[in-house]
PDB file of C-alpha atoms in Angstrom:
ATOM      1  CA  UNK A   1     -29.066 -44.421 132.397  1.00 44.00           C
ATOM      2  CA  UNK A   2     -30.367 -40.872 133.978  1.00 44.00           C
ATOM      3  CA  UNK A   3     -29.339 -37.832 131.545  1.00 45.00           C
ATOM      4  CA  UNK A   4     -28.162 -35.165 133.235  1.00 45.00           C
ATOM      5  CA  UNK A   5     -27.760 -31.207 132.263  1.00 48.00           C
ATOM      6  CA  UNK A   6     -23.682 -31.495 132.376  1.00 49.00           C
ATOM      7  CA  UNK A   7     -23.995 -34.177 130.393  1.00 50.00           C
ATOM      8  CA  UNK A   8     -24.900 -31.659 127.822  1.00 49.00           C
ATOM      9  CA  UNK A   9     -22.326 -29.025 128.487  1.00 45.00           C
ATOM     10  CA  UNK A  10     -19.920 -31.858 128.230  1.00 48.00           C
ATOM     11  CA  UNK A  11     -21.373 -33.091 124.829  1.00 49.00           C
ATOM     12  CA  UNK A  12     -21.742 -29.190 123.408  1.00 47.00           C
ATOM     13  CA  UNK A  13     -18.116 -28.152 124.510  1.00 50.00           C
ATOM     14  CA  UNK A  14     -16.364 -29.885 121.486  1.00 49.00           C
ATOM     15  CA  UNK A  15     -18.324 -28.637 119.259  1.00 50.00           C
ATOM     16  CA  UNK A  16     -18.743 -25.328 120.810  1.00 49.00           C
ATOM     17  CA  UNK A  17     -15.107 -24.666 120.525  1.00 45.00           C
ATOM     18  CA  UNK A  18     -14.983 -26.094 116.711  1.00 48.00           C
ATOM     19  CA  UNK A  19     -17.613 -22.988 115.989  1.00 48.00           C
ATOM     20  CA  UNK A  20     -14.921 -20.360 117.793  1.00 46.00           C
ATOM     21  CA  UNK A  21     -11.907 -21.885 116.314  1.00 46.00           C
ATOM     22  CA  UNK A  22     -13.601 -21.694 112.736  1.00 53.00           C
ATOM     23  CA  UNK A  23     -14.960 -17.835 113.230  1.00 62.00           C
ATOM     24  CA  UNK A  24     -11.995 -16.794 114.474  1.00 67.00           C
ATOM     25  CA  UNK A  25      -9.851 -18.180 111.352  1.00 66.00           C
ATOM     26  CA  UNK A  26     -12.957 -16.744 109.228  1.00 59.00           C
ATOM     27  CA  UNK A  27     -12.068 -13.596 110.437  1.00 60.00           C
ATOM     28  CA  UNK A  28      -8.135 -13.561 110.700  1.00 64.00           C
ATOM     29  CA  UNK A  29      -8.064 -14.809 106.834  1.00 58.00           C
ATOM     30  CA  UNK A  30     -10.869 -11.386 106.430  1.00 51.00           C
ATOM     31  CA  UNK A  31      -8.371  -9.349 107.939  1.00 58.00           C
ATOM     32  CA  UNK A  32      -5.425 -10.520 106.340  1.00 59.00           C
ATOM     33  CA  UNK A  33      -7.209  -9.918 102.818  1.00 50.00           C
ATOM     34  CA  UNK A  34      -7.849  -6.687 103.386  1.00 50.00           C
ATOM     35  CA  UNK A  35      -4.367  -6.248 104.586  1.00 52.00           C
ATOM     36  CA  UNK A  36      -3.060  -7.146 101.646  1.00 51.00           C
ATOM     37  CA  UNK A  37      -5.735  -5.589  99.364  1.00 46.00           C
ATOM     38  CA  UNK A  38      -4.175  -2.582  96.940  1.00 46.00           C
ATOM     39  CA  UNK A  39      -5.476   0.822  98.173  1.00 49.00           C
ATOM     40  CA  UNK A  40      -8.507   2.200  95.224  1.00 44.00           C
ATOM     41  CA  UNK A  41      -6.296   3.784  92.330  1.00 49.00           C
ATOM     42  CA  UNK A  42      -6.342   7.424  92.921  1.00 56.00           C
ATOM     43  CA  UNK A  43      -7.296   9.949  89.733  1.00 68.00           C
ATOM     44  CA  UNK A  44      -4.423  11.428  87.696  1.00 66.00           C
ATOM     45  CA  UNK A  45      -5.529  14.439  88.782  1.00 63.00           C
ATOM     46  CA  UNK A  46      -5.136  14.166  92.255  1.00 68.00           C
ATOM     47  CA  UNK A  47      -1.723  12.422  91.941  1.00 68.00           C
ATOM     48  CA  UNK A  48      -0.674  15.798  90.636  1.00 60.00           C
ATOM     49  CA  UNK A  49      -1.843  17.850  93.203  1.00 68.00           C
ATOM     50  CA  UNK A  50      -0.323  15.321  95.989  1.00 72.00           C
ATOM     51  CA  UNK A  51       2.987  15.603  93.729  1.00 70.00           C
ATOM     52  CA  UNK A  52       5.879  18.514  94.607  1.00 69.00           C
ATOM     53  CA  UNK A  53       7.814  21.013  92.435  1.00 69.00           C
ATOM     54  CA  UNK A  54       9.495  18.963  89.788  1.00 70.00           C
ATOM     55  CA  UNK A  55       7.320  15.847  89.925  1.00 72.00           C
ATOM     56  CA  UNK A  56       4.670  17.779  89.646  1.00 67.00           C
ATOM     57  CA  UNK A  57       6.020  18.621  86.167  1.00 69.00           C
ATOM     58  CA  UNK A  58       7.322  15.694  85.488  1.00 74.00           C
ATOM     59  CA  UNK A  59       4.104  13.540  85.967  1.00 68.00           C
ATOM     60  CA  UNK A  60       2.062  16.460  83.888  1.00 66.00           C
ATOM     61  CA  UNK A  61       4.297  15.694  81.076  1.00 67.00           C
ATOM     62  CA  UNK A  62       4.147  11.858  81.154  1.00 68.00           C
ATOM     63  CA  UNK A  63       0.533  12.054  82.322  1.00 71.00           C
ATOM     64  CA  UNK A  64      -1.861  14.608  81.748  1.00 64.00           C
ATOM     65  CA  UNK A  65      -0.460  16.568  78.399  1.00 68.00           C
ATOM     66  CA  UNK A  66      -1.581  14.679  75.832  1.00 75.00           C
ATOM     67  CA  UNK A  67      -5.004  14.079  77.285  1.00 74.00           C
ATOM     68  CA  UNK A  68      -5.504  18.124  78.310  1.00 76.00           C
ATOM     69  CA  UNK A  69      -4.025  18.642  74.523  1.00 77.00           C
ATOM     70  CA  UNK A  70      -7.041  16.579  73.210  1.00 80.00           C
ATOM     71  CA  UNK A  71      -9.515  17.879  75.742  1.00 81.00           C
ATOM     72  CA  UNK A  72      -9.084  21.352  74.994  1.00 81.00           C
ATOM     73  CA  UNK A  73      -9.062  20.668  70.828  1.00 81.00           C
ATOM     74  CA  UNK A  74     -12.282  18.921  71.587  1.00 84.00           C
ATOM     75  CA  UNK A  75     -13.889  21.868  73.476  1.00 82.00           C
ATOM     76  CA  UNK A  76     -12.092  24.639  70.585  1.00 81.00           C
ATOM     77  CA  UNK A  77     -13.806  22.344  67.750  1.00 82.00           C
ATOM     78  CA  UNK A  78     -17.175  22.495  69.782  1.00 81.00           C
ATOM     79  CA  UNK A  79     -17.081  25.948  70.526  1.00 79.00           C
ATOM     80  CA  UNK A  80     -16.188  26.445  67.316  1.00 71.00           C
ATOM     81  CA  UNK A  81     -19.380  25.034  65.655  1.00 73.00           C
ATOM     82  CA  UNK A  82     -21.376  26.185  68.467  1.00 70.00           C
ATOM     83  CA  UNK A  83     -20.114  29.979  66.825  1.00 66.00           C
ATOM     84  CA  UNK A  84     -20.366  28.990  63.221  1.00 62.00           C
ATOM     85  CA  UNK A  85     -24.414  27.752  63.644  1.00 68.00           C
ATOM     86  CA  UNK A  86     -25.309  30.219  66.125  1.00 67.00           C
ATOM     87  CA  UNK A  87     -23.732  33.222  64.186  1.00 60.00           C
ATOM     88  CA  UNK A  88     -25.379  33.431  60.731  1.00 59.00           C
ATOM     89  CA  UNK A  89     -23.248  34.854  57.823  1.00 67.00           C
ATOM     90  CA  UNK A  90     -24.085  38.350  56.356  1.00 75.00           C
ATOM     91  CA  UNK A  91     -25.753  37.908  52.875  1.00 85.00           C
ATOM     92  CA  UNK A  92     -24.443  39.757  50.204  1.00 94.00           C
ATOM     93  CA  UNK A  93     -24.631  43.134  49.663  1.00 95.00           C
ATOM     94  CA  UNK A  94     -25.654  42.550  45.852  1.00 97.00           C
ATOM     95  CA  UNK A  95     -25.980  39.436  44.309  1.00 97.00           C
ATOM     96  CA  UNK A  96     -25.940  39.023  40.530  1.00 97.00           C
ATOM     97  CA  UNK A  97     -26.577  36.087  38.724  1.00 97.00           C
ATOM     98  CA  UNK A  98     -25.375  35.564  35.134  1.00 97.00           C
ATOM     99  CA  UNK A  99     -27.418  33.061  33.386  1.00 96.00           C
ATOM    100  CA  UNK A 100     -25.727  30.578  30.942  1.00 95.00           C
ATOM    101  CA  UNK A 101     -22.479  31.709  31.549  1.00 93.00           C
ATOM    102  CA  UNK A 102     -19.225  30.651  29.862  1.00 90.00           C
ATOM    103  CA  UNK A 103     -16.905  31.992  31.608  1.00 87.00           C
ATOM    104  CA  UNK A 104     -13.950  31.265  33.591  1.00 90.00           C
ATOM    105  CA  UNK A 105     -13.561  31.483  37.627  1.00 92.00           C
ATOM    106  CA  UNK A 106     -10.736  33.947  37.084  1.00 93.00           C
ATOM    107  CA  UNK A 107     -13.011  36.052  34.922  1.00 93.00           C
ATOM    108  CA  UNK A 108     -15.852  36.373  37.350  1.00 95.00           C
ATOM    109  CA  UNK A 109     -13.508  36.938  40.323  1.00 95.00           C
ATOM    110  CA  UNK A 110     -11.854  39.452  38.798  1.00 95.00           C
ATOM    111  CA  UNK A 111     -15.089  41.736  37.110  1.00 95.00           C
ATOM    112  CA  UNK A 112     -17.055  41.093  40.469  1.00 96.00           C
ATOM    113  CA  UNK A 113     -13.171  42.443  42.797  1.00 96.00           C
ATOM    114  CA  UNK A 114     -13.597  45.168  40.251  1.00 96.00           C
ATOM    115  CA  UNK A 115     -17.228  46.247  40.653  1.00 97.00           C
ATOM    116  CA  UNK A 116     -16.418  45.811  44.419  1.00 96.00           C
ATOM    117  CA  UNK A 117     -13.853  48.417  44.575  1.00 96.00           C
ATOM    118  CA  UNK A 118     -16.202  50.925  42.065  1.00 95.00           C
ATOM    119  CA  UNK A 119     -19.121  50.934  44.431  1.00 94.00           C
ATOM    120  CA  UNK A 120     -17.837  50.652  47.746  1.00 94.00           C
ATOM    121  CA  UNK A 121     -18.771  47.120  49.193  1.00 94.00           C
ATOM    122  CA  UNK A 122     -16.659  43.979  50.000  1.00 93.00           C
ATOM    123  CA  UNK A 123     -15.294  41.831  47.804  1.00 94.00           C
ATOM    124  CA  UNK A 124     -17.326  38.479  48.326  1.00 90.00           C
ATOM    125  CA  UNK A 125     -20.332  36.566  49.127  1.00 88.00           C
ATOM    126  CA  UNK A 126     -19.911  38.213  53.132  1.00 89.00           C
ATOM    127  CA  UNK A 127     -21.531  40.879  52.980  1.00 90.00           C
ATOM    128  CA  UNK A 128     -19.807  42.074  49.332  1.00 95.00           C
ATOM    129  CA  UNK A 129     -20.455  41.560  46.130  1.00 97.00           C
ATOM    130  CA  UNK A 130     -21.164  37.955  44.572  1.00 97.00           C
ATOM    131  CA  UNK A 131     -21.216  37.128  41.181  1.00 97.00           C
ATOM    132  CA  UNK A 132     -22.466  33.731  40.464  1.00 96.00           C
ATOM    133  CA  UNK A 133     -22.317  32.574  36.961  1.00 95.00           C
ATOM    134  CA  UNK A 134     -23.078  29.120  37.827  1.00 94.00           C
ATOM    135  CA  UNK A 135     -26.843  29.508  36.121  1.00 96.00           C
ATOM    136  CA  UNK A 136     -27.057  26.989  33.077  1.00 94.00           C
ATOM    137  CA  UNK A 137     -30.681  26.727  32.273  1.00 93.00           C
ATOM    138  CA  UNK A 138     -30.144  23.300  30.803  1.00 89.00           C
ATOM    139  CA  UNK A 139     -28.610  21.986  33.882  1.00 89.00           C
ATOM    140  CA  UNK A 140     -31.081  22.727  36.286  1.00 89.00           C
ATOM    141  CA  UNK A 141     -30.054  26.276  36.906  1.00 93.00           C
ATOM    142  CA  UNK A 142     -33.669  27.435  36.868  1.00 95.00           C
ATOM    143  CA  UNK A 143     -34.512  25.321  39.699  1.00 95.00           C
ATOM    144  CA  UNK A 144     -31.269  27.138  41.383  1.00 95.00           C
ATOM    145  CA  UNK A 145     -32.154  30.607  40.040  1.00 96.00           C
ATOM    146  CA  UNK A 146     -35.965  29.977  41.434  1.00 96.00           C
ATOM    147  CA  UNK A 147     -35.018  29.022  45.060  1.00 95.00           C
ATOM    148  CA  UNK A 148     -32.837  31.996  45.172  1.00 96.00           C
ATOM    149  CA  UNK A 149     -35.624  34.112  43.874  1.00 96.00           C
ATOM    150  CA  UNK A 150     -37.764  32.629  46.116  1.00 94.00           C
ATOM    151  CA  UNK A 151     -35.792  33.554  48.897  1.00 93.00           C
ATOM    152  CA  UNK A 152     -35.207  37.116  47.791  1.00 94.00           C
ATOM    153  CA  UNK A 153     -31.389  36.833  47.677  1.00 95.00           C
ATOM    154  CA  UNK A 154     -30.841  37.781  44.053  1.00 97.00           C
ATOM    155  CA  UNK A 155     -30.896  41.310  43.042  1.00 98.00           C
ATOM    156  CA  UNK A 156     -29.439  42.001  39.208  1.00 98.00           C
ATOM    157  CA  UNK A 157     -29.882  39.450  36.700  1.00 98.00           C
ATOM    158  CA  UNK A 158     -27.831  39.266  33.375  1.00 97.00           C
ATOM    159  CA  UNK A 159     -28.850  36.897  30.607  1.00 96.00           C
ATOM    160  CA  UNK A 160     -28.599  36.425  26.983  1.00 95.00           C
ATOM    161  CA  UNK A 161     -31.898  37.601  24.779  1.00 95.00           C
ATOM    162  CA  UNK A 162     -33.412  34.016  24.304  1.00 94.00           C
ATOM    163  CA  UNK A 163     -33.172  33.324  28.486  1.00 95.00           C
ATOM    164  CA  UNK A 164     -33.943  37.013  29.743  1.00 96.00           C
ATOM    165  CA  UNK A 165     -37.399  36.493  27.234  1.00 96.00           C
ATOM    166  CA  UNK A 166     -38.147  33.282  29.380  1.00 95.00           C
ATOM    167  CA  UNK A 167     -37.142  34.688  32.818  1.00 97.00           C
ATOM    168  CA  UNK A 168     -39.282  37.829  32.404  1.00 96.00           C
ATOM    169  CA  UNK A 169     -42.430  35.860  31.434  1.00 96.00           C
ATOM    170  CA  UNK A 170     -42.172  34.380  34.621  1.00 95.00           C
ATOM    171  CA  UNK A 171     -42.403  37.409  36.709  1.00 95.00           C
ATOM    172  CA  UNK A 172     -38.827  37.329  37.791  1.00 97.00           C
ATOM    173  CA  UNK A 173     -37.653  40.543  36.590  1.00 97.00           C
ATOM    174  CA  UNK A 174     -39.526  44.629  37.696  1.00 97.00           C
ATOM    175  CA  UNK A 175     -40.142  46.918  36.082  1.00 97.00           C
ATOM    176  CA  UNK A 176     -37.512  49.557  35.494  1.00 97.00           C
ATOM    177  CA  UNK A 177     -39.121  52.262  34.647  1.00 96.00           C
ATOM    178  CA  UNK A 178     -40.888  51.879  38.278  1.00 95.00           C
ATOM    179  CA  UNK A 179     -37.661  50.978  40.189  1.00 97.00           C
ATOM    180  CA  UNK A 180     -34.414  53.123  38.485  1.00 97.00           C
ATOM    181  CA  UNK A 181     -34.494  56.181  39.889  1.00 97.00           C
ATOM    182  CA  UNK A 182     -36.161  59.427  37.312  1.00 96.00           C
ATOM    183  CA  UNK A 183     -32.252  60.462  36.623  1.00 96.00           C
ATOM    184  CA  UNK A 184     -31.195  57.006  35.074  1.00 97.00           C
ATOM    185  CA  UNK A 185     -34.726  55.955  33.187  1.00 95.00           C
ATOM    186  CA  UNK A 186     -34.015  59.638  31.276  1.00 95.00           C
ATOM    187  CA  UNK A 187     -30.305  58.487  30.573  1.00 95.00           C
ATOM    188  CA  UNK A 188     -31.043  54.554  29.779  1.00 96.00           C
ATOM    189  CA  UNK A 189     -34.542  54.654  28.008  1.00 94.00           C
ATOM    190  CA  UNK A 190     -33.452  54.315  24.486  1.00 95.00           C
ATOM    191  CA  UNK A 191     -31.621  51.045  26.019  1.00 96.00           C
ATOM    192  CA  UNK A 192     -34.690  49.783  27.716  1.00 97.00           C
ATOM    193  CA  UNK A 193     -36.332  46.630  26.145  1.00 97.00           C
ATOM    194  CA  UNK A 194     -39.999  45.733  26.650  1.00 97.00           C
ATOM    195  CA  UNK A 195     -41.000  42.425  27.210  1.00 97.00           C
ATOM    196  CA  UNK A 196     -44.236  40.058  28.070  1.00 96.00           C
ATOM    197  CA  UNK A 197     -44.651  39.537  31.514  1.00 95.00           C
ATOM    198  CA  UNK A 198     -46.233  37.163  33.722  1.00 92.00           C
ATOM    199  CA  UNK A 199     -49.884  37.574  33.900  1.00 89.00           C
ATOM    200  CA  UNK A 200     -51.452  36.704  37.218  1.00 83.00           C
ATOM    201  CA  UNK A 201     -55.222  37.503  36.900  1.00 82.00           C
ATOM    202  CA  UNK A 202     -56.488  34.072  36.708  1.00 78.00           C
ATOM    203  CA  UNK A 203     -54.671  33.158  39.969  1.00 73.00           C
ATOM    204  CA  UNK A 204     -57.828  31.054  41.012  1.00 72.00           C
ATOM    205  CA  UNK A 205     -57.404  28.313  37.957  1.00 70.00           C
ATOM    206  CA  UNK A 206     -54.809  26.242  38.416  1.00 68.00           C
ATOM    207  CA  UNK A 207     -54.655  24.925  34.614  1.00 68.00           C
ATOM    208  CA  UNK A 208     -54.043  28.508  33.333  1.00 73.00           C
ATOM    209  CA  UNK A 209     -50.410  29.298  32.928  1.00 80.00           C
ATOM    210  CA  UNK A 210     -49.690  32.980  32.828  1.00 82.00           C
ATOM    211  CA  UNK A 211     -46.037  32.953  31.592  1.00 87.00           C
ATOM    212  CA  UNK A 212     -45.285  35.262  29.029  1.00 84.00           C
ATOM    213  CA  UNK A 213     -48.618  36.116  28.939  1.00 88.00           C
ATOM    214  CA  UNK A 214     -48.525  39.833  30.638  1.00 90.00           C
ATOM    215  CA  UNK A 215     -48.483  43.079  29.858  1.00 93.00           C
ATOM    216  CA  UNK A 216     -45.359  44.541  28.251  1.00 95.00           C
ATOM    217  CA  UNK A 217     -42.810  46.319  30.082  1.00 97.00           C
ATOM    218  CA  UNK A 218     -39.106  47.179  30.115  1.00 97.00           C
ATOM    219  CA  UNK A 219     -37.748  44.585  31.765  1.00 97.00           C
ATOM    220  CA  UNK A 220     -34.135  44.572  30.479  1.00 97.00           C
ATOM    221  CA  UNK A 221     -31.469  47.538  29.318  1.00 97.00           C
ATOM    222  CA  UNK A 222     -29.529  46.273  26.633  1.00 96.00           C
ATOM    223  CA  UNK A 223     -25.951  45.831  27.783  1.00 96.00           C
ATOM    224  CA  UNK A 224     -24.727  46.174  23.460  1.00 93.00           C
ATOM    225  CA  UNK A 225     -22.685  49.479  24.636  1.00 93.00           C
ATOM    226  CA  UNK A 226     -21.921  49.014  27.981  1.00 95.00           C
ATOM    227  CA  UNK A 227     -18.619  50.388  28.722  1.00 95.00           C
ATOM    228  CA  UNK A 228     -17.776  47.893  31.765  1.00 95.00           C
ATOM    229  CA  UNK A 229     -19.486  44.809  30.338  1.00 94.00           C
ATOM    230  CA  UNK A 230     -17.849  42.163  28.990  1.00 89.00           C
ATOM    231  CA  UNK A 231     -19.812  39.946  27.038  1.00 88.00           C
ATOM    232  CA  UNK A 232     -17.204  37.054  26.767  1.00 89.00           C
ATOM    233  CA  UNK A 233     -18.392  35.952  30.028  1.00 92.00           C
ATOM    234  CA  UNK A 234     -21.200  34.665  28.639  1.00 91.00           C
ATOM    235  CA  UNK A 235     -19.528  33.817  25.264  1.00 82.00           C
ATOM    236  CA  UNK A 236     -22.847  33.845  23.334  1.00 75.00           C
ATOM    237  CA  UNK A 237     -23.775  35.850  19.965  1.00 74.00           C
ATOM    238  CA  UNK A 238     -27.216  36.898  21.227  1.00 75.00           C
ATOM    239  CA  UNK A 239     -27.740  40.171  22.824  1.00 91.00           C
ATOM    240  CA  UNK A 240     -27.492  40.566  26.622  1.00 96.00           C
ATOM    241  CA  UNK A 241     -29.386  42.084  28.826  1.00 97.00           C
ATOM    242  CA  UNK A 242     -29.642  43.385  32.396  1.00 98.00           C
ATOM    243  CA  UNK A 243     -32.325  43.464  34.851  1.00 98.00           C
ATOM    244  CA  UNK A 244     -34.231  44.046  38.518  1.00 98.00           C
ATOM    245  CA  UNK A 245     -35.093  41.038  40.237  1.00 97.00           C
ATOM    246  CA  UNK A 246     -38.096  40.912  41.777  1.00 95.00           C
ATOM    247  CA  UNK A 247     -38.295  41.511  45.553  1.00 93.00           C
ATOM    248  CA  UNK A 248     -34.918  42.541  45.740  1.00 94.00           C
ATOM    249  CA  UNK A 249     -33.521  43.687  49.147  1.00 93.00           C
ATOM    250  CA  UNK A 250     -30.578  45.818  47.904  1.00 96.00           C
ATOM    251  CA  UNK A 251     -32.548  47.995  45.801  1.00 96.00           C
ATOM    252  CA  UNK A 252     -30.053  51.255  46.176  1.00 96.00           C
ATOM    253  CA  UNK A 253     -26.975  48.645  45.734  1.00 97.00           C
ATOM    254  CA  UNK A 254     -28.780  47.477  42.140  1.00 97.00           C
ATOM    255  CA  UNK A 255     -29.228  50.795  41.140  1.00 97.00           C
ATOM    256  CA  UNK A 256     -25.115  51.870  41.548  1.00 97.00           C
ATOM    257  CA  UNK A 257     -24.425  48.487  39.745  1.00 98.00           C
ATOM    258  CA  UNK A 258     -26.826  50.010  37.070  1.00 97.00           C
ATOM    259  CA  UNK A 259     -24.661  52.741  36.703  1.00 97.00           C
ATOM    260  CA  UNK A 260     -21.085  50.955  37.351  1.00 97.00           C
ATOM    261  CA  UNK A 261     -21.858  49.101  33.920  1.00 97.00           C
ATOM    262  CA  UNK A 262     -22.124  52.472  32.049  1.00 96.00           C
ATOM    263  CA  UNK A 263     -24.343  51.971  29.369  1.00 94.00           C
ATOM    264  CA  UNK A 264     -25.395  54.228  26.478  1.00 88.00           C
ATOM    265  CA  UNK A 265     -27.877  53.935  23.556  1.00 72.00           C
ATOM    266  CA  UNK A 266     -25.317  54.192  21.002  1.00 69.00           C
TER     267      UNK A 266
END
C-alpha cells in the first residue's frame, strides 16, 4: 500500500492537538497560580506611609514603637562609647599617693575635698585632686606605684620612714632643694631629710644594682609638725614624710600642696 503525504497530516493531527490541549492547560493552571499568589509583603515602613491620619498612629503604636525605641537605645549606647573612647579623660591636676596607708575611704575623701577647696582645683581624679592611698608595698603596690611613675602621673608622694628610705633609693623621689621654689627651701630646711639615692653611673652593667647607692640628698620634709597632716591615715608609729616625684607634670600644683600641709621645724 502507497503512503501518501495526507496520510501523515491525518496520522500527526491527533497528536498535534494532544500537544495544544496540554500547553494550553500548562498555561491556564500558570495563570491561575499566579492569580491566586499573595502580593510580596510590603515593609512596615511603607505600610505607614500608605496609612492616613489615625491609622497612621495607630499602626506606629502597634508596629513600629517598640522597634524605633530599641533602635534609637542601640544608636545612644553606640554613640555613647564612640564619645567615651574617642574623648580621653583629663588627668589629675595633682596626684598623691600615700604609701601603706590605713586609712578609711571617708578619710581620704574628705582630706583630699579639703585640699581641693585650699588650692583651687577640682575635687577628683578629673582634672582635681586624687588621693590614692591604695599603695601597700606588701601587696604589690610597688608594681602599682612603678607603672604610675613610669607614666609620669604621680606628683607628691607620702610614706612612712622605713618605705620613703626604699622609694628614694630607687630614684623615685627629686631633689627638693632643686625643685621647691628659694622662698619655701629657706622656710622648710630644718624639716628636710637627706637620703641615699639611686646611683646610675654604671648604667652599662646590668648586674650592678644602684639602689640606695647614690649620693645623699633631701628627698623628704618631715611631716612631724605639719599643721594639715594627719598621720592616722597611715596609722603607723614611724615618721612620715613627704616628697617630689620624679618627672612630675604638675610641678607648680606640688609646690601649693607643699605649702597647704603647713609644716614647721618645731
Amino acid at each position: 500500500m502507497l503512503h501518501t503525504p495526507g496520510d501523515d497530516a491525518q496520522n500527526a493531527q491527533p497528536n498535534d492537538m494532544q500537544s495544544a490541549l496540554t500547553s494550553d492547560e500548562e498555561n491556564r493552571a500558570v495563570h491561575d497560580l499566579a492569580a491566586q499568589a499573595a502580593p510580596l509583603p510590603r515593609s512596615r515602613w511603607h505600610m505607614f506611609v500608605s496609612l492616613q491620619g489615625s491609622q497612621r498612629w495607630r499602626y506606629f503604636r502597634e508596629q513600629l514603637a517598640l522597634r524605633t525605641a530599641a533602635v534609637l537605645a542601640a544608636l545612644a549606647v553606640v554613640i555613647f562609647l564612640a564619645v567615651q573612647l574617642l574623648t580621653p579623660k583629663a588627668s589629675p591636676q595633682l596626684y598623691v599617693a600615700i604609701i601603706n596607708a590605713d586609712a578609711s575611704d571617708s578619710s581620704v575623701s574628705q582630706w583630699q575635698n579639703a585640699i581641693a577647696e585650699a588650692i583651687g582645683l577640682q575635687n577628683g581624679r578629673n582634672g582635681g585632686v586624687f588621693i590614692d592611698a591604695n599603695f601597700d608595698l606588701s601587696e604589690g603596690g610597688l608594681t602599682k606605684l612603678q607603672t604610675l611613675l613610669r607614666n609620669a602621673q604621680i606628683d607628691v608622694i607620702i610614706a612612712p620612714r622605713d618605705a620613703f628610705v626604699t622609694l628614694a633609693g630607687y630614684g623615685y623621689l627629686t631633689d627638693l632643694t632643686q625643685t621647691l621654689t628659694v622662698s619655701q627651701h629657706a622656710l622648710l630646711k630644718d624639716a628636710m631629710v637627706k637620703f641615699p639615692g639611686f646611683d646610675d653611673s654604671h648604667e652599662d652593667d646590668l648586674d650592678y644594682d644602684g639602689s640606695g647607692k647614690g649620693a645623699e640628698e633631701a628627698f623628704g620634709i618631715s611631716l612631724a609638725h605639719a599643721e594639715h597632716w594627719d598621720s592616722s591615715l597611715i596609722g603607723s608609729d614611724s615618721e612620715d614624710l613627704v616628697g617630689l616625684a620624679q618627672d612630675s607634670r604638675h610641678l607648680a600644683q606640688s609646690r601649693q600642696f607643699i605649702d597647704y600641709l603647713d609644716i614647721s621645724s618645731e
